[in-house]
Short mmCIF file of C-alpha atoms in Angstrom, two decimals:
data_model
loop_
_atom_site.label_atom_id
_atom_site.label_comp_id
_atom_site.label_asym_id
_atom_site.label_seq_id
_atom_site.Cartn_x
_atom_site.Cartn_y
_atom_site.Cartn_z
CA MET A 1 99.39 77.95 64.85
CA GLU A 2 102.10 75.57 66.03
CA ALA A 3 101.68 74.61 69.68
CA PRO A 4 104.24 76.16 72.05
CA LEU A 5 106.64 73.99 74.03
CA PHE A 6 104.81 74.67 77.32
CA THR A 7 101.04 74.95 77.61
CA ASN A 8 100.48 74.01 81.26
CA ASP A 9 99.36 77.15 83.14
CA ALA A 10 101.42 76.30 86.22
CA ILE A 11 104.59 75.86 84.15
CA VAL A 12 103.98 79.07 82.18
CA PHE A 13 103.30 81.02 85.36
CA GLY A 14 106.46 79.61 86.88
CA ILE A 15 108.47 80.73 83.85
CA LEU A 16 107.01 84.24 84.09
CA MET A 17 107.77 84.50 87.82
CA VAL A 18 111.34 83.27 87.35
CA SER A 19 111.73 85.87 84.59
CA LEU A 20 110.53 88.63 86.92
CA GLY A 21 112.76 87.32 89.70
CA PHE A 22 115.75 87.35 87.37
CA VAL A 23 115.07 90.96 86.36
CA PHE A 24 114.61 92.23 89.90
CA TYR A 25 117.61 90.27 91.21
CA THR A 26 119.98 91.51 88.53
CA GLU A 27 118.57 95.04 88.74
CA SER A 28 119.34 95.11 92.47
CA LYS A 29 123.05 94.72 91.79
CA LYS A 30 124.88 97.91 92.69
CA SER A 31 128.02 97.21 90.68
CA GLY A 32 129.34 95.13 87.82
CA PHE A 33 127.81 94.32 84.45
CA TRP A 34 124.17 94.37 85.51
CA SER A 35 124.48 97.74 87.20
CA LYS A 36 125.77 99.20 83.93
CA PHE A 37 123.22 97.26 81.88
CA TYR A 38 120.18 98.63 83.75
CA LYS A 39 121.47 102.17 83.43
CA ILE A 40 120.85 101.70 79.71
CA VAL A 41 117.96 99.23 79.63
CA PRO A 42 115.09 99.91 82.12
CA GLY A 43 114.06 96.92 84.21
CA VAL A 44 110.39 97.25 83.26
CA LEU A 45 111.40 96.85 79.61
CA MET A 46 113.06 93.54 80.46
CA CYS A 47 109.89 92.42 82.24
CA TYR A 48 108.13 92.76 78.90
CA LEU A 49 110.95 91.54 76.68
CA ILE A 50 111.94 88.28 78.38
CA PRO A 51 108.42 86.75 78.12
CA SER A 52 108.17 88.10 74.56
CA ILE A 53 111.47 86.41 73.67
CA PHE A 54 110.14 83.13 75.05
CA ASN A 55 107.00 83.64 72.97
CA SER A 56 109.01 84.44 69.85
CA MET A 57 111.06 81.28 70.39
CA GLY A 58 107.90 79.18 70.62
CA TRP A 59 108.34 78.21 74.27
CA ILE A 60 105.13 79.82 75.58
CA SER A 61 102.09 81.52 74.10
CA ALA A 62 99.39 83.77 75.52
CA GLU A 63 96.95 82.04 73.21
CA LYS A 64 97.47 78.67 74.90
CA THR A 65 97.34 79.68 78.56
CA GLN A 66 94.98 81.39 81.01
CA THR A 67 97.69 83.42 82.74
CA TYR A 68 96.73 86.74 81.13
CA PHE A 69 93.06 86.18 81.92
CA ILE A 70 93.84 85.47 85.57
CA ALA A 71 96.21 88.43 85.85
CA SER A 72 93.81 90.87 84.19
CA ARG A 73 90.62 89.74 85.97
CA TYR A 74 91.94 89.03 89.46
CA LEU A 75 95.37 90.53 90.02
CA LEU A 76 94.69 93.74 88.09
CA PRO A 77 91.70 94.92 90.15
CA ALA A 78 93.49 93.82 93.32
CA SER A 79 96.49 95.94 92.37
CA LEU A 80 94.25 98.95 91.69
CA VAL A 81 92.80 98.69 95.19
CA LEU A 82 96.22 98.40 96.82
CA MET A 83 97.73 101.19 94.72
CA THR A 84 94.89 103.57 95.59
CA LEU A 85 94.64 102.47 99.21
CA SER A 86 97.14 105.07 100.37
CA ILE A 87 96.08 107.87 98.06
CA ASP A 88 95.67 111.18 99.86
CA LEU A 89 93.70 113.50 97.61
CA LYS A 90 94.40 116.41 99.94
CA ALA A 91 98.14 115.70 99.82
CA ILE A 92 98.07 115.64 96.02
CA PHE A 93 96.42 119.04 95.87
CA ASN A 94 98.83 120.31 98.52
CA LEU A 95 101.69 119.57 96.12
CA GLY A 96 100.82 122.91 94.61
CA PRO A 97 99.16 123.93 91.36
CA LYS A 98 102.31 123.48 89.29
CA ALA A 99 102.55 119.78 90.10
CA LEU A 100 98.95 119.19 89.07
CA ILE A 101 99.25 121.47 86.06
CA MET A 102 102.21 119.46 84.78
CA PHE A 103 100.42 116.18 85.46
CA PHE A 104 97.32 117.23 83.53
CA THR A 105 99.48 118.80 80.83
CA GLY A 106 101.01 115.38 80.33
CA THR A 107 97.52 113.87 80.17
CA VAL A 108 96.35 116.43 77.61
CA GLY A 109 99.53 115.85 75.61
CA ILE A 110 98.68 112.15 75.30
CA ILE A 111 95.00 112.80 74.54
CA ILE A 112 95.69 115.22 71.67
CA GLY A 113 98.97 113.61 70.61
CA GLY A 114 97.30 110.43 69.37
CA PRO A 115 94.89 111.99 66.86
CA ILE A 116 97.50 114.52 65.70
CA ALA A 117 100.02 111.72 65.12
CA ILE A 118 97.42 109.83 63.06
CA LEU A 119 96.70 112.91 60.94
CA LEU A 120 100.40 113.62 60.32
CA VAL A 121 101.38 110.03 59.51
CA SER A 122 98.32 109.56 57.28
CA ILE A 123 99.68 112.28 54.98
CA VAL A 124 102.75 110.18 54.22
CA SER A 125 101.53 106.64 54.85
CA PRO A 126 97.71 106.30 55.19
CA GLU A 127 97.92 102.51 55.31
CA THR A 128 99.96 102.71 58.52
CA VAL A 129 97.02 104.20 60.44
CA GLY A 130 94.22 102.51 58.47
CA GLY A 131 92.44 99.22 58.95
CA VAL A 132 88.78 98.36 59.44
CA GLY A 133 86.72 96.58 62.06
CA PHE A 134 88.69 94.98 64.87
CA ASP A 135 91.88 95.50 62.81
CA ALA A 136 91.47 99.29 62.80
CA VAL A 137 94.73 100.83 64.00
CA TRP A 138 92.92 103.41 66.13
CA ARG A 139 91.60 100.53 68.25
CA GLY A 140 95.14 99.30 68.83
CA LEU A 141 96.38 102.79 69.58
CA SER A 142 93.71 103.03 72.28
CA THR A 143 95.86 100.62 74.30
CA LEU A 144 98.77 103.05 74.02
CA ALA A 145 96.52 105.86 75.23
CA GLY A 146 95.52 103.73 78.22
CA SER A 147 99.11 102.82 78.99
CA TRP A 148 100.46 106.35 78.57
CA ILE A 149 97.79 108.00 80.73
CA GLY A 150 97.24 105.42 83.46
CA GLY A 151 99.52 102.45 82.95
CA GLY A 152 99.17 98.70 82.49
CA ALA A 153 95.77 98.58 84.17
CA ASN A 154 94.23 101.10 81.81
CA GLN A 155 96.04 99.58 78.84
CA ALA A 156 94.39 96.26 79.56
CA ALA A 157 91.06 98.03 80.00
CA MET A 158 91.34 99.64 76.56
CA LEU A 159 92.23 96.32 74.96
CA GLU A 160 89.09 94.77 76.40
CA ILE A 161 86.79 97.74 75.79
CA TYR A 162 87.72 98.34 72.14
CA GLN A 163 88.44 94.68 71.29
CA TYR A 164 91.48 95.24 69.08
CA ASN A 165 92.63 92.16 67.16
CA GLN A 166 94.72 90.18 69.66
CA ALA A 167 96.90 88.81 66.85
CA SER A 168 98.14 92.33 66.10
CA TYR A 169 98.34 93.51 69.69
CA GLY A 170 102.04 92.66 69.96
CA LYS A 171 102.87 95.52 67.60
CA MET A 172 101.19 98.01 69.92
CA VAL A 173 102.94 96.59 72.97
CA LEU A 174 106.24 96.92 71.14
CA VAL A 175 105.56 100.59 70.37
CA ASP A 176 104.55 101.12 73.99
CA ILE A 177 107.75 99.53 75.27
CA VAL A 178 110.20 101.10 72.83
CA VAL A 179 108.83 104.64 72.74
CA GLY A 180 107.75 104.80 76.39
CA ASN A 181 111.06 103.58 77.73
CA ILE A 182 113.15 105.76 75.43
CA TRP A 183 111.25 108.75 76.83
CA MET A 184 111.82 107.54 80.39
CA ALA A 185 115.53 107.17 79.65
CA ILE A 186 115.60 110.76 78.39
CA LEU A 187 113.91 111.93 81.60
CA LEU A 188 116.43 110.05 83.73
CA ILE A 189 119.28 111.58 81.78
CA GLY A 190 117.72 114.98 82.44
CA ILE A 191 117.83 114.37 86.19
CA GLY A 192 121.60 114.46 85.98
CA LYS A 193 121.26 117.96 84.53
CA ASN A 194 118.48 118.96 86.92
CA ASN A 195 120.07 122.20 88.11
CA LYS A 196 120.85 123.41 84.60
CA ILE A 197 117.33 122.62 83.41
CA ASN A 198 115.75 124.39 86.37
CA LYS A 199 117.93 127.39 85.68
CA TRP A 200 116.77 127.42 82.05
CA LEU A 201 113.14 127.06 83.20
CA LYS A 202 113.73 129.81 85.79
CA ALA A 203 112.02 127.51 88.30
CA ASP A 204 111.69 128.00 92.05
CA THR A 205 112.56 124.71 93.75
CA THR A 206 111.63 125.80 97.29
CA ALA A 207 108.42 123.76 97.17
CA ILE A 208 110.42 120.66 96.25
CA GLU A 209 112.57 120.96 99.35
CA GLU A 210 109.44 121.35 101.48
CA LEU A 211 107.98 118.27 99.82
CA LYS A 212 111.05 116.26 100.73
CA ASP A 213 110.55 117.09 104.40
CA LYS A 214 106.79 116.38 104.36
CA VAL A 215 107.06 113.08 102.52
CA SER A 216 109.95 111.88 104.65
CA SER A 217 107.93 112.59 107.79
CA PHE A 218 104.80 110.83 106.45
CA THR A 219 106.71 107.75 105.31
CA SER A 220 108.63 107.35 108.56
CA ASN A 221 105.40 107.62 110.58
CA ILE A 222 103.58 104.76 108.84
CA THR A 223 106.38 102.38 107.83
CA ARG A 224 106.55 99.22 109.90
CA VAL A 225 107.67 95.62 109.62
CA PRO A 226 104.54 93.81 108.38
CA SER A 227 103.14 91.01 110.52
CA LEU A 228 101.36 87.96 109.15
CA ALA A 229 98.07 89.59 110.17
CA ASP A 230 99.00 92.72 108.19
CA LEU A 231 99.67 90.74 105.03
CA VAL A 232 96.50 88.65 105.35
CA ILE A 233 94.38 91.76 105.93
CA ILE A 234 95.98 93.48 102.93
CA LEU A 235 95.10 90.51 100.72
CA ALA A 236 91.63 90.37 102.27
CA LEU A 237 91.01 94.02 101.38
CA ALA A 238 92.36 93.51 97.87
CA PHE A 239 90.53 90.35 96.89
CA GLY A 240 87.39 91.20 98.86
CA ALA A 241 87.25 94.32 96.69
CA VAL A 242 87.90 92.17 93.60
CA GLY A 243 84.82 90.12 94.48
CA LEU A 244 82.72 93.27 94.91
CA ALA A 245 84.10 94.69 91.66
CA HIS A 246 83.11 91.56 89.74
CA PHE A 247 79.69 91.48 91.39
CA GLY A 248 79.05 95.13 90.60
CA ALA A 249 80.43 94.85 87.06
CA ASP A 250 78.19 91.89 86.23
CA ASN A 251 75.06 93.63 87.46
CA ILE A 252 75.77 97.12 86.12
CA SER A 253 76.73 95.83 82.68
CA SER A 254 73.63 93.62 82.46
CA TYR A 255 71.37 96.45 83.63
CA LEU A 256 72.73 98.94 81.10
CA VAL A 257 72.58 96.48 78.20
CA ASN A 258 69.02 95.46 79.04
CA ASN A 259 67.70 98.97 79.58
CA PHE A 260 69.62 101.26 77.21
CA GLU A 261 69.75 100.61 73.47
CA SER A 262 72.70 103.00 73.01
CA VAL A 263 74.77 100.82 75.33
CA ALA A 264 73.60 97.54 73.84
CA ASP A 265 74.33 98.78 70.29
CA LYS A 266 77.93 97.74 69.51
CA THR A 267 78.25 100.56 66.95
CA SER A 268 77.38 103.24 69.52
CA SER A 269 80.04 105.38 71.16
CA LEU A 270 78.43 104.40 74.48
CA SER A 271 78.79 100.68 73.84
CA SER A 272 82.03 100.58 75.83
CA PHE A 273 79.94 101.04 78.97
CA SER A 274 78.59 97.54 78.42
CA SER A 275 82.05 96.13 79.12
CA LYS A 276 82.16 94.20 82.38
CA PHE A 277 85.91 94.69 82.42
CA PHE A 278 85.49 98.48 82.29
CA TRP A 279 83.14 98.46 85.28
CA MET A 280 85.36 96.02 87.16
CA VAL A 281 88.33 98.40 86.82
CA THR A 282 86.21 101.43 87.71
CA ILE A 283 84.63 99.84 90.79
CA ALA A 284 87.97 98.52 92.06
CA THR A 285 89.48 102.01 91.76
CA ILE A 286 86.52 103.61 93.55
CA ILE A 287 86.77 101.07 96.38
CA GLY A 288 90.47 101.85 96.75
CA ILE A 289 89.77 105.59 96.92
CA LEU A 290 87.01 105.10 99.50
CA LEU A 291 89.30 102.95 101.62
CA SER A 292 91.91 105.72 101.51
CA PHE A 293 89.59 107.80 103.72
CA THR A 294 89.64 105.10 106.39
CA LYS A 295 92.28 103.62 108.68
CA ALA A 296 92.89 101.01 105.99
CA LYS A 297 95.28 103.47 104.34
CA ASN A 298 97.76 102.77 107.15
CA TYR A 299 98.38 99.35 105.62
CA GLU A 300 100.52 101.19 103.10
CA GLY A 301 103.08 101.22 105.88
CA ALA A 302 102.99 97.42 105.85
CA GLY A 303 103.63 97.28 102.10
CA ALA A 304 100.19 97.40 100.44
CA SER A 305 101.44 99.22 97.33
CA LYS A 306 104.44 96.87 97.07
CA ILE A 307 102.10 93.88 96.88
CA GLY A 308 100.00 95.79 94.36
CA SER A 309 103.14 96.43 92.32
CA ILE A 310 103.91 92.70 92.27
CA PHE A 311 100.48 92.07 90.78
CA ILE A 312 101.08 94.79 88.18
CA TYR A 313 104.43 93.28 87.17
CA ILE A 314 102.82 89.86 86.78
CA LEU A 315 100.30 91.51 84.46
CA VAL A 316 103.17 93.21 82.62
CA ALA A 317 104.82 89.82 82.07
CA THR A 318 101.60 88.25 80.77
CA ILE A 319 101.11 91.16 78.37
CA GLY A 320 104.72 90.78 77.25
CA MET A 321 103.98 87.13 76.53
CA LYS A 322 101.56 88.33 73.83
CA MET A 323 104.34 90.02 71.87
CA ASP A 324 106.19 88.40 68.98
CA LEU A 325 109.40 90.32 68.32
CA THR A 326 109.40 89.25 64.68
CA SER A 327 106.29 91.40 64.18
CA ILE A 328 108.39 94.57 64.38
CA LEU A 329 109.06 94.23 60.66
CA ASP A 330 105.37 93.97 59.82
CA ASN A 331 104.56 97.65 60.36
CA PRO A 332 107.54 99.79 61.41
CA GLY A 333 105.43 102.85 60.62
CA LEU A 334 103.68 102.33 63.94
CA LEU A 335 106.91 103.23 65.70
CA VAL A 336 106.86 106.52 63.81
CA VAL A 337 103.32 107.11 65.07
CA GLY A 338 104.52 106.45 68.61
CA VAL A 339 107.51 108.77 68.31
CA VAL A 340 105.40 111.62 66.90
CA TRP A 341 102.81 111.04 69.62
CA MET A 342 105.37 111.10 72.44
CA SER A 343 107.09 114.13 70.92
CA ILE A 344 103.82 116.07 71.14
CA HIS A 345 103.44 115.01 74.78
CA ALA A 346 107.04 116.04 75.55
CA GLY A 347 106.85 119.31 73.62
CA LEU A 348 103.68 120.40 75.40
CA LEU A 349 105.21 119.59 78.80
CA ILE A 350 108.34 121.61 78.06
CA LEU A 351 106.29 124.54 76.75
CA VAL A 352 104.02 124.68 79.79
CA ALA A 353 106.92 124.17 82.22
CA LYS A 354 108.70 127.11 80.63
CA LEU A 355 105.58 129.29 80.77
CA ILE A 356 104.73 128.61 84.42
CA LYS A 357 108.38 128.16 85.52
CA ALA A 358 107.72 124.68 86.88
CA PRO A 359 110.67 122.71 88.32
CA TYR A 360 111.97 119.82 86.24
CA PHE A 361 110.86 117.47 89.01
CA PHE A 362 107.21 118.29 88.28
CA LEU A 363 107.79 117.87 84.55
CA ALA A 364 109.50 114.50 84.84
CA VAL A 365 107.23 112.98 87.48
CA GLY A 366 104.10 114.50 85.91
CA SER A 367 105.05 112.86 82.63
CA GLN A 368 105.90 109.46 84.10
CA ALA A 369 102.77 109.47 86.26
CA ASN A 370 101.01 109.34 82.89
CA VAL A 371 103.35 107.39 80.63
CA GLY A 372 104.97 105.00 83.09
CA ALA A 373 102.40 105.04 85.91
CA ALA A 374 103.18 103.23 89.15
CA ALA A 375 105.85 101.10 87.50
CA SER A 376 108.20 103.99 86.82
CA ALA A 377 106.87 107.26 88.29
CA PRO A 378 108.20 106.38 91.78
CA VAL A 379 111.52 105.41 90.21
CA VAL A 380 111.85 108.80 88.52
CA ALA A 381 110.73 110.61 91.67
CA ALA A 382 113.18 108.68 93.85
CA ALA A 383 115.98 109.53 91.42
CA PHE A 384 115.61 113.13 92.57
CA HIS A 385 115.50 112.10 96.23
CA PRO A 386 114.48 108.78 97.88
CA SER A 387 111.91 110.48 100.09
CA LEU A 388 110.02 111.73 97.03
CA ALA A 389 109.14 108.26 95.74
CA THR A 390 105.74 108.49 97.44
CA VAL A 391 104.98 111.61 95.40
CA GLY A 392 105.46 109.54 92.26
CA VAL A 393 103.15 106.86 93.62
CA LEU A 394 100.42 109.35 94.52
CA LEU A 395 100.47 111.01 91.10
CA ALA A 396 100.68 107.65 89.35
CA VAL A 397 97.67 106.38 91.29
CA PHE A 398 95.84 109.55 90.29
CA GLY A 399 96.76 108.60 86.73
CA TYR A 400 95.02 105.25 87.22
CA VAL A 401 91.88 107.10 88.31
CA VAL A 402 91.67 109.35 85.22
CA GLY A 403 93.46 107.03 82.81
CA THR A 404 90.54 105.02 81.49
CA TYR A 405 88.41 108.08 80.83
CA GLY A 406 91.25 110.09 79.29
CA ALA A 407 92.14 107.15 77.07
CA MET A 408 88.53 106.79 75.96
CA LEU A 409 88.42 110.47 74.98
CA CYS A 410 91.71 110.09 73.10
CA THR A 411 90.37 106.99 71.32
CA ILE A 412 87.23 108.81 70.19
CA LEU A 413 89.41 111.59 68.74
CA MET A 414 91.69 109.03 67.06
CA GLU A 415 88.70 107.30 65.47
CA ILE A 416 87.57 110.65 64.08
CA ALA A 417 91.09 111.47 62.85
CA SER A 418 91.46 108.10 61.14
CA LYS A 419 88.31 108.74 59.13
CA ALA A 420 89.18 112.35 58.24
#
């Protein structure tokens, strides 16, 4: 492989941060070219694409830098803690059964959509969903399951747990970006027709109006201008938890490998529990949830989730750096797999929403809490009303909690389907 133009970690990290800064700066424009541009192209897509363009041009390479390792091992668990810090399990359940039903419907749609897509595509093009060993397509698709149930954190977890060939990973990221963001665009378009859709669904939107009042009151009560002490404490909570997560992951993984043959055996379905990365993600999430029952949750008012989101976007950029746009021509059939998969997810959501008369808000946010997670669920929620952004965050954080396990179940089913 030809060496990229820049291999110094500091330079590469600087390029990634400038790329993110460019996206967020231009996306903040309320008028002009960029305002129109981001109505068509989601900002999160650009956060992936710009680093991937630099990679495709030979400027940077994920293979020649430690930026992804640092982002996935340090910033990722820190972001999980900060994103779950403000979770209110009671508030989530108080959203009403329809909100949770639509969220879990979206999760089920992803879990069953993957194996069904493999079965359908294998009828026409078996080589598209084939492969053996670390090149097996089902391993790569596990990263889509992680991304579309929990988000970037769970996507990275699946990549580490199932050890898909890194050289081919760019194709999966491309499918994730293209299909996931097309679906988000469709949901955003639907918001403009919200009233008509709710009328067709015969939905009662009274609960939505009540939610607006509750969330607005909660947000106004905790929001404050963060002090230096606030920011330091937020980082202390995040990276203190990262240290505990690494400590726990090292010891739990070693204990299981040394005491259980089924875990130590790489061919066993339980071998994924030997992954230190898996336990690191799990422990970080648990710590965040536990902290949410303490006064630490009030640091959300000082911007805890915003800092967590920064870490997530840095991870997004490092993942984007793995993608070579020229690889899209290598296996375009994977895009078909992604479209079929997302269509099953969307179709199931629409069917259930129609049956239970759920408002479009629950359908859209329930879907994005799975597919887009914290990066886009609050955006979709806020598009209905700014005060509802927190609802998107809460559901998206819940997606992080169940994402790894849902993705693992989906992956097991996809492995079975690929061998059928």
